[in-house]
Short mmCIF file of C-alpha atoms and ligand atoms in Angstrom, two decimals:
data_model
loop_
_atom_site.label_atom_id
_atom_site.label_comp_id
_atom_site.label_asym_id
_atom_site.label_seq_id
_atom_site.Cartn_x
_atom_site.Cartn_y
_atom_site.Cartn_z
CA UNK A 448 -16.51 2.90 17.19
CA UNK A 449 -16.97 2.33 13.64
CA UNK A 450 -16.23 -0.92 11.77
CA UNK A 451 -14.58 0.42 8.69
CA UNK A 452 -13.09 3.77 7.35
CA UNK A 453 -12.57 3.75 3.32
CA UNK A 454 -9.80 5.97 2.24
CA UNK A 455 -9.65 7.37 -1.01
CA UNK A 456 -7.60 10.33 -2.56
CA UNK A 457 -9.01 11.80 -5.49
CA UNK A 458 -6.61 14.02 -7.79
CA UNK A 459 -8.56 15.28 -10.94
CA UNK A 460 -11.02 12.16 -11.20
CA UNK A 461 -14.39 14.69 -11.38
CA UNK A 462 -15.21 12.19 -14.25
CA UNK A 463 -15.39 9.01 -12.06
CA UNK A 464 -16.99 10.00 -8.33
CA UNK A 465 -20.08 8.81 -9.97
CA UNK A 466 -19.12 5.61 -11.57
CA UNK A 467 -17.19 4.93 -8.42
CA UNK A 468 -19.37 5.23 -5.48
CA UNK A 469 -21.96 3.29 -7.73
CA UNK A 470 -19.89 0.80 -7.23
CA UNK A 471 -18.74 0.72 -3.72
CA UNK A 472 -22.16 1.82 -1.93
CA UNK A 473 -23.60 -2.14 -2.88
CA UNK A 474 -20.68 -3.71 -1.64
CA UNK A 475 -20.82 -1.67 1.61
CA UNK A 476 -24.18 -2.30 2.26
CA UNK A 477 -24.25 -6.30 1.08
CA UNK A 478 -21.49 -6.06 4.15
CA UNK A 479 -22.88 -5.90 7.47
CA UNK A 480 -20.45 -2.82 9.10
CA UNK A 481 -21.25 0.47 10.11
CA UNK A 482 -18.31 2.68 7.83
CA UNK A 483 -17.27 6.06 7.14
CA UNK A 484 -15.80 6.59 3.79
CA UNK A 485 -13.18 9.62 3.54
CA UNK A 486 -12.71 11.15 0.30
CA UNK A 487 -9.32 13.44 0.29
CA UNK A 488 -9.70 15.85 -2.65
CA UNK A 489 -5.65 15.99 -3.26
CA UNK A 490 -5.67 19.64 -5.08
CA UNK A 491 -7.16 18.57 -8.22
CA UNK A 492 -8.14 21.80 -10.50
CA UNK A 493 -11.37 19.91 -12.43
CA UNK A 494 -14.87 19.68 -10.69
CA UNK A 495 -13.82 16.64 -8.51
CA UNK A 496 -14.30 18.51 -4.99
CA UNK A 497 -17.70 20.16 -6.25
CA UNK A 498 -18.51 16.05 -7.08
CA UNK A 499 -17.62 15.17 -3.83
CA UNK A 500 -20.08 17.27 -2.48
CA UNK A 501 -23.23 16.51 -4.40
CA UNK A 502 -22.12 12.67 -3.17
CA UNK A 503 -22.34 13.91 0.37
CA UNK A 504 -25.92 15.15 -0.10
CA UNK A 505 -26.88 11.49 -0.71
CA UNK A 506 -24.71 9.97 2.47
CA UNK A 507 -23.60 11.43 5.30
CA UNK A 508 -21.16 8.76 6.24
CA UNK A 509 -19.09 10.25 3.08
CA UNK A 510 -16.99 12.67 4.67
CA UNK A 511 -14.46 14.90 2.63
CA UNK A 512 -10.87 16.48 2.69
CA UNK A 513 -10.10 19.01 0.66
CA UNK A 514 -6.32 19.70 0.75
CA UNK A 515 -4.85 22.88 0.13
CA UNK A 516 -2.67 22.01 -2.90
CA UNK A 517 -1.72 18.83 -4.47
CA UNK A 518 0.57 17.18 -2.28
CA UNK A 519 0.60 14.04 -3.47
CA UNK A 520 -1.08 10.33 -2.95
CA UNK A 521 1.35 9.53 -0.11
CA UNK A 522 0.57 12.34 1.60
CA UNK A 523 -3.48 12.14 1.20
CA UNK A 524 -3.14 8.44 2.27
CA UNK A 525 -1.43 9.66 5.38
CA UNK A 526 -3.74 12.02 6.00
CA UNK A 527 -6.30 10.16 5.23
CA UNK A 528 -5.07 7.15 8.07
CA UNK A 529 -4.79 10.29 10.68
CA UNK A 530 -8.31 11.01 10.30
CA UNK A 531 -9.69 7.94 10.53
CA UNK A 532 -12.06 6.72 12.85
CA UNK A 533 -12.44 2.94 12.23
CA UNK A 534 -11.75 -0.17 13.91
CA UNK A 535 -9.79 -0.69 10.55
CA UNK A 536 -9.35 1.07 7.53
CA UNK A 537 -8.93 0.39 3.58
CA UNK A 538 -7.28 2.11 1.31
CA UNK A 539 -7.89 2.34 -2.17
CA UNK A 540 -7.78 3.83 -5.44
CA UNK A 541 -10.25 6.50 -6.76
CA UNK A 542 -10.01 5.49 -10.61
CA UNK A 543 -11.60 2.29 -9.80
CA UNK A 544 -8.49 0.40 -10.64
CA UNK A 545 -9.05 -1.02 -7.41
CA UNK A 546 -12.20 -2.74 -7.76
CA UNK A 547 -14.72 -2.32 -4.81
CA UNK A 548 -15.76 -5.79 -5.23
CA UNK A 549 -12.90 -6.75 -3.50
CA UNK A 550 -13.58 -5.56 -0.40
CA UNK A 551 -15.44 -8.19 1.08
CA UNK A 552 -12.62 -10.75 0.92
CA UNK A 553 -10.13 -7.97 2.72
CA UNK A 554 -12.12 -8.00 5.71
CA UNK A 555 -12.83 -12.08 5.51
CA UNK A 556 -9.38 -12.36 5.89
CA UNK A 557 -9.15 -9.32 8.65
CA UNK A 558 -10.98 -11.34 10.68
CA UNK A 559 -9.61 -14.60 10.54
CA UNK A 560 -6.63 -12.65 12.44
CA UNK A 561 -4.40 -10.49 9.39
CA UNK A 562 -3.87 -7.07 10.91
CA UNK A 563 -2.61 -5.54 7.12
CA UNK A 564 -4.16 -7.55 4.59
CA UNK A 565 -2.56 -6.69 1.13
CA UNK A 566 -4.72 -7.00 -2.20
CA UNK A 567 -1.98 -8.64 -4.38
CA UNK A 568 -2.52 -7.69 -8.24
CA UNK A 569 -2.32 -10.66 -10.35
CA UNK A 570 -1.36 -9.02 -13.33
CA UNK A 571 -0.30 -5.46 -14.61
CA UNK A 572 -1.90 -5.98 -18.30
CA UNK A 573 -3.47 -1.89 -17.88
CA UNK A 574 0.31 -0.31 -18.04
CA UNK A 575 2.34 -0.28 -20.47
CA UNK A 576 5.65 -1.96 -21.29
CA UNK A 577 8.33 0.43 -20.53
CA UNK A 578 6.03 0.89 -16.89
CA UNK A 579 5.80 -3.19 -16.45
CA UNK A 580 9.54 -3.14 -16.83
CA UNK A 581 10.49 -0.49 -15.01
CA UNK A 582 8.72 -1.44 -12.21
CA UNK A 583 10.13 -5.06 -11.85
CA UNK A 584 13.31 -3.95 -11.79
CA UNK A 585 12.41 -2.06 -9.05
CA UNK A 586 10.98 -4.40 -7.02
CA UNK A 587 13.99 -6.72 -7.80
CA UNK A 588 16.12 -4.13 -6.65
CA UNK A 589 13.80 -3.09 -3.84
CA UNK A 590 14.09 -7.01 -2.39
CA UNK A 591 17.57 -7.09 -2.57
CA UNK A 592 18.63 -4.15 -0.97
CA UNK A 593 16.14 -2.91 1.35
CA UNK A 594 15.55 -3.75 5.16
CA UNK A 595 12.55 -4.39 4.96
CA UNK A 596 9.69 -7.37 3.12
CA UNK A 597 7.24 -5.82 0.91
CA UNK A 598 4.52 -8.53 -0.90
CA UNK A 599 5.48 -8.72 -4.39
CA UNK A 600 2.30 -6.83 -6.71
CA UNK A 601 1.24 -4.96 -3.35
CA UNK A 602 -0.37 -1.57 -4.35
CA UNK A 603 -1.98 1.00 -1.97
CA UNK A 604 -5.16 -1.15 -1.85
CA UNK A 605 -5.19 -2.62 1.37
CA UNK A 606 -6.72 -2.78 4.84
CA UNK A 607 -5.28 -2.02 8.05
CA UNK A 608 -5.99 -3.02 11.81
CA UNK A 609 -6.63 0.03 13.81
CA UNK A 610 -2.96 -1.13 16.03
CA UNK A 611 -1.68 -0.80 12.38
CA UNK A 612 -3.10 2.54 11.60
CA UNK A 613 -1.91 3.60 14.76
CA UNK A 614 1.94 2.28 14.19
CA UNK A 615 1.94 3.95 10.76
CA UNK A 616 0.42 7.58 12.34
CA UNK A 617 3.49 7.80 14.86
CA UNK A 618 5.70 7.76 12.00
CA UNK A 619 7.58 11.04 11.42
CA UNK A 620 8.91 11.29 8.08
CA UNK A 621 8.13 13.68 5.66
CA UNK A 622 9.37 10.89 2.94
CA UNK A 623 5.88 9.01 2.61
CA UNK A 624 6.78 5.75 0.88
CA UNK A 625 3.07 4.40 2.54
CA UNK A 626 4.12 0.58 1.27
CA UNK A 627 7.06 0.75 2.75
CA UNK A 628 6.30 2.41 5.98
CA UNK A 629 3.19 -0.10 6.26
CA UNK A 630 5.51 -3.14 5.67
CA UNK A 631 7.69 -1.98 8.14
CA UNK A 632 5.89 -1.08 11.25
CA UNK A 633 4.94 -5.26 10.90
CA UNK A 634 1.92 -6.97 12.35
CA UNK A 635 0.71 -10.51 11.13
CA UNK A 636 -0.12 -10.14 7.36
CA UNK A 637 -2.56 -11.31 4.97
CA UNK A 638 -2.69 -11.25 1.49
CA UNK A 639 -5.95 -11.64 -1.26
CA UNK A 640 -5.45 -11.69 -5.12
CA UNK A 641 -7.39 -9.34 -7.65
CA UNK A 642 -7.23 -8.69 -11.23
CA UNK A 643 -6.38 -4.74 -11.58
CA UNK A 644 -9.00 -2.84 -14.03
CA UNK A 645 -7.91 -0.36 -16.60
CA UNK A 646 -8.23 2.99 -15.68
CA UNK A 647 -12.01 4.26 -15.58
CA UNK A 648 -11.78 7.68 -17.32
CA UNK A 649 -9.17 10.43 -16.78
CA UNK A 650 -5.76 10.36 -17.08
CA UNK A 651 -2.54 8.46 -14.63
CA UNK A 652 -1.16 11.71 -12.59
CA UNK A 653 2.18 9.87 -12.65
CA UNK A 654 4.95 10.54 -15.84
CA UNK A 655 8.21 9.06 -16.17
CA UNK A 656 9.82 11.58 -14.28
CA UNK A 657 7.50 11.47 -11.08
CA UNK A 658 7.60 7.09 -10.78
CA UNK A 659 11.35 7.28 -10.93
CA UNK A 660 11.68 9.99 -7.96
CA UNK A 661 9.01 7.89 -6.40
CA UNK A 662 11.32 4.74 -6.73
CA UNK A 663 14.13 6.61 -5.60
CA UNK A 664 11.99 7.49 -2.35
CA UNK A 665 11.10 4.22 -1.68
CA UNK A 666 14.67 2.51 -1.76
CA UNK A 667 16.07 5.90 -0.21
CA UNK A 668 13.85 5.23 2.54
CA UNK A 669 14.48 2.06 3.28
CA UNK A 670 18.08 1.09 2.27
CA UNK A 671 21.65 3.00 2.72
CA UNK A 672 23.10 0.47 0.63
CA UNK A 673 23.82 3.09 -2.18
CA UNK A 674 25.39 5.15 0.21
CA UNK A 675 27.73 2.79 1.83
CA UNK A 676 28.33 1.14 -1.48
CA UNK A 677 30.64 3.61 -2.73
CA UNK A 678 32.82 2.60 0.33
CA UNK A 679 33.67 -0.95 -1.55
CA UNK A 680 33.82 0.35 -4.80
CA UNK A 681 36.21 2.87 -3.95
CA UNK A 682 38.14 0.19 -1.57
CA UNK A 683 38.47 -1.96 -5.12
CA UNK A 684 39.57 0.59 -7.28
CA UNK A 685 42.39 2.12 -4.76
CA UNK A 686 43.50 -1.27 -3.88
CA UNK A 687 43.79 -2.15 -7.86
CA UNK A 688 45.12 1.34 -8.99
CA UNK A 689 47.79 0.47 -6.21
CA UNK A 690 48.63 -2.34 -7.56
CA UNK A 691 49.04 -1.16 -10.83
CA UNK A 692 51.57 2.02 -9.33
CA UNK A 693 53.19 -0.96 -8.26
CA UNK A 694 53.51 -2.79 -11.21
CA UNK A 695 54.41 0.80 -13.39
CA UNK A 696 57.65 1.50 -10.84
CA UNK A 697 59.05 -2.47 -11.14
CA UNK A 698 58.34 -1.64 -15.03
CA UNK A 699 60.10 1.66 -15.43
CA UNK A 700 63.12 0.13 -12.93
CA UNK A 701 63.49 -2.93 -15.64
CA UNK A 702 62.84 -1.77 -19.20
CA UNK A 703 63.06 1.95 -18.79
CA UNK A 704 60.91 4.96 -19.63
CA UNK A 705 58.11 4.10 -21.96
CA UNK A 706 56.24 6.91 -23.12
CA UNK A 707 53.11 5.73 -24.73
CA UNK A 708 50.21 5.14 -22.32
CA UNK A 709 47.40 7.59 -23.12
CA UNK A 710 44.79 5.30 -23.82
CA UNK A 711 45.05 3.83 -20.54
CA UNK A 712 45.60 7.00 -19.11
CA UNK A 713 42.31 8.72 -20.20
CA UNK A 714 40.02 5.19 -19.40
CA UNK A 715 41.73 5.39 -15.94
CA UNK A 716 40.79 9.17 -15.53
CA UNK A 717 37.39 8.92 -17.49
CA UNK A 718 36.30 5.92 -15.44
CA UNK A 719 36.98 7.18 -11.92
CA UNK A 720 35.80 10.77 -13.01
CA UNK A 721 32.44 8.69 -13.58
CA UNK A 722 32.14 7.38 -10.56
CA UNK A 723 32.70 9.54 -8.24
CA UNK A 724 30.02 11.86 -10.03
CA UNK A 725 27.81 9.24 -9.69
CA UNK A 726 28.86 8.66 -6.17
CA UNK A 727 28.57 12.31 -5.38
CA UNK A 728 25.41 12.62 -6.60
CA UNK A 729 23.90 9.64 -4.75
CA UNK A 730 25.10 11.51 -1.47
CA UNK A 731 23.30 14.37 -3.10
CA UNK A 732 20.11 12.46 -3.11
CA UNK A 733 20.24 11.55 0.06
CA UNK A 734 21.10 14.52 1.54
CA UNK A 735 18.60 16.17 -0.32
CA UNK A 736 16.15 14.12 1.82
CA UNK A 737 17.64 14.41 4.91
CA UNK A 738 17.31 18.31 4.42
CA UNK A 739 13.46 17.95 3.87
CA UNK A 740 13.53 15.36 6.75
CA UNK A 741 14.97 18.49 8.94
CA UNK A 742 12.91 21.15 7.43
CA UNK A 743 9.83 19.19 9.64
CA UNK A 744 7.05 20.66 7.23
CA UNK A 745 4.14 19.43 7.58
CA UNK A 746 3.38 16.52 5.52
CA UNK A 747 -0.31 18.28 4.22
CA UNK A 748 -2.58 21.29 4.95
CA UNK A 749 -5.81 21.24 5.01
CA UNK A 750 -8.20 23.54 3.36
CA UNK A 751 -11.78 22.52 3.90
CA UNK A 752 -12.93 19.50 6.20
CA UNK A 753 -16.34 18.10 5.95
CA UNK A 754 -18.58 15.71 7.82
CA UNK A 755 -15.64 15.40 10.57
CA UNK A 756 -17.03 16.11 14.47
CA UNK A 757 -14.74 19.16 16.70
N1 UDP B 1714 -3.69 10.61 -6.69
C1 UDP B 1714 -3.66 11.59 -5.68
N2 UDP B 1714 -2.72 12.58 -5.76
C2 UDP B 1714 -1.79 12.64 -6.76
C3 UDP B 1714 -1.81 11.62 -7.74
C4 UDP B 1714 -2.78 10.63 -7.68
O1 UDP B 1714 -4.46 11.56 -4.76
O2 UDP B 1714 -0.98 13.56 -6.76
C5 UDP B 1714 -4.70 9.54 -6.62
C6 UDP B 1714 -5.51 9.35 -7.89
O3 UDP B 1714 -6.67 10.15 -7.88
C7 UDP B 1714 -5.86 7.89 -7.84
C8 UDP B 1714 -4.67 7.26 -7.14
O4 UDP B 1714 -4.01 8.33 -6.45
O5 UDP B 1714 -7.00 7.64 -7.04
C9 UDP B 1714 -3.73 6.59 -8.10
O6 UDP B 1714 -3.33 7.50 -9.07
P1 UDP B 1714 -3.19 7.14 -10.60
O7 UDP B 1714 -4.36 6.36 -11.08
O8 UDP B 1714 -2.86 8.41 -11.30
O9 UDP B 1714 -1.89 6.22 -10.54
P2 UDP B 1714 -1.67 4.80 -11.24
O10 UDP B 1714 -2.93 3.99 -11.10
O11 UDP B 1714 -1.34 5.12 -12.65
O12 UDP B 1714 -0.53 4.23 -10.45
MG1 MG B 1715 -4.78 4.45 -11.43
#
């Protein structure tokens, strides 16, 4: 069995196969494993498969996936874990944001005992502000309200024990939140630090658009608190609106009819129109993903596999 399979999804990064496995190949061999690496070619349209290739010529322990459209990094992570072959794998970036150099500490740690050793960035000085911002919230959100410990700064770079790899690969959902299905299958944890690097040459696939659906996924998946939340708030407001009915009857009974009362009348309606939009369309969400859930598509297809045996 092999030590070590290295997991990378590559979607449109032609520009950096070079610069990348320049990088990794010395840190591979300075380590004394046999590895296999897997490169999953995630539907880019640029040169990146053709790349992958001519890397192949030079090492036949680089194997390649190339999937039939772009389904997204979950889903060539996830692929990538079901193809693996080694006694644990890491997963990493292609854009060398996840510097290779690393590596050697992940697996110092795997075997003082850590079956899912997490590379923990120490900073996020290569996005920008809105992103920084954005994306503490989230994870201040994401620790409040979901079931389940993720390690603040954990990425997608990190290595897992085969019994890991093997948890994570039973997992049926089509909803591929990989850090939050890896924190929750458990096993004892590790974690090392490392400074992220700015992107090496191409462009971030994800847009505003994409990381919020992504966030959405990832508390969706892992919390029905805004779901059942909508229970409470709706408890609140019935129980106060009562109370006001009450207080409106006693009021007509003592002073008599009073007509004005619009203003209060249209923040009353406004208000509760609001949320129950809101609240509708958070059952919306999640329904939305429960109908993919029972749609059972496969997670990926596969176009072209090569360097794997049968
Ligand atoms: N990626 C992928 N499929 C996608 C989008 C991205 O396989 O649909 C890969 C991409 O090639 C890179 C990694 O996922 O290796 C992280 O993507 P990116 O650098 O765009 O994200 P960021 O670093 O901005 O979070
Ligand atoms: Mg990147």
């Amino acid at each position: 069995m092999l030590d070590l399979s290295i997991i990378l999804p590559f979607h449109n990064e032609a520009d950096g196969v070079r610069h990348l496995f320049h990088r990794l190949y010395p840190v591979l061999h300075s380590l004394d494993v046999t590895y296999e690496i897997i490169c999953i070619d995630d539907g880019s349209s640029d040169a990146t498969f053709t790349a992958l290739q001519y890397e192949r010529e030079k090492d036949q322990r680089l194997k390649i996936v190339r999937m039939a459209r772009n389904f997204g990094k979950e889903a060539a992570l996830t692929c990538g874990l079901h193809l693996a072959q080694g006694r644990a794998a890491i997963t990493m970036d292609s854009d060398l944001q996840h510097p290779p150099e690393v590596i050697p500490d992940l697996i110092k740690e795997w075997r003082k005992g850590g079956e899912m050793i997490f590379a923990i960035r120490n900073n996020r000085n290569t996005d920008g502000q809105l992103r920084r911002l954005l994306s503490r919230a989230f994870y201040a959100i994401f620790r409040t309200i979901a079931d389940i410990k993720m390690p603040e700064g954990a990425g997608d770079f990190c290595l897992l024990d085969r019994k890991v790899i093997d948890a994570v690969n039973t997992l049926q959902e089509r909803n591929r939140f990989m850090k939050g299905l890896v924190s929750w299958v458990g096993f004892r944890r590790g974690v090392v630090p490392f400074d992220v690097e700015p992107r090496l040459g191409g462009r971030s696939s994800w847009n505003f658009f994409r990381l919020v659906r992504f966030a959405f996924d990832g508390l969706a998946g892992f919390s029905t608190l805004p779901l059942r939340i909508w229970t409470w708030s709706g408890a609140i407001v019935s129980l106060m609106a009562i109370g006001y009915g009450i207080y409106l009857i006693i009021d007509t009974l003592v002073s008599g009819v009073d007509v004005p009362g619009y203003a209060s009348m249209m923040v009353g309606i406004l208000l509760l129109g609001g949320l129950q939009l809101l609240s509708l369309g958070m059952i919306g969400e999640y329904l939305a993903r429960v109908f993919t859930e029972v749609k059972a598509r496969p997670i990926y297809f596969i176009a072209d596999r090569i360097g794997f045996t049968e």
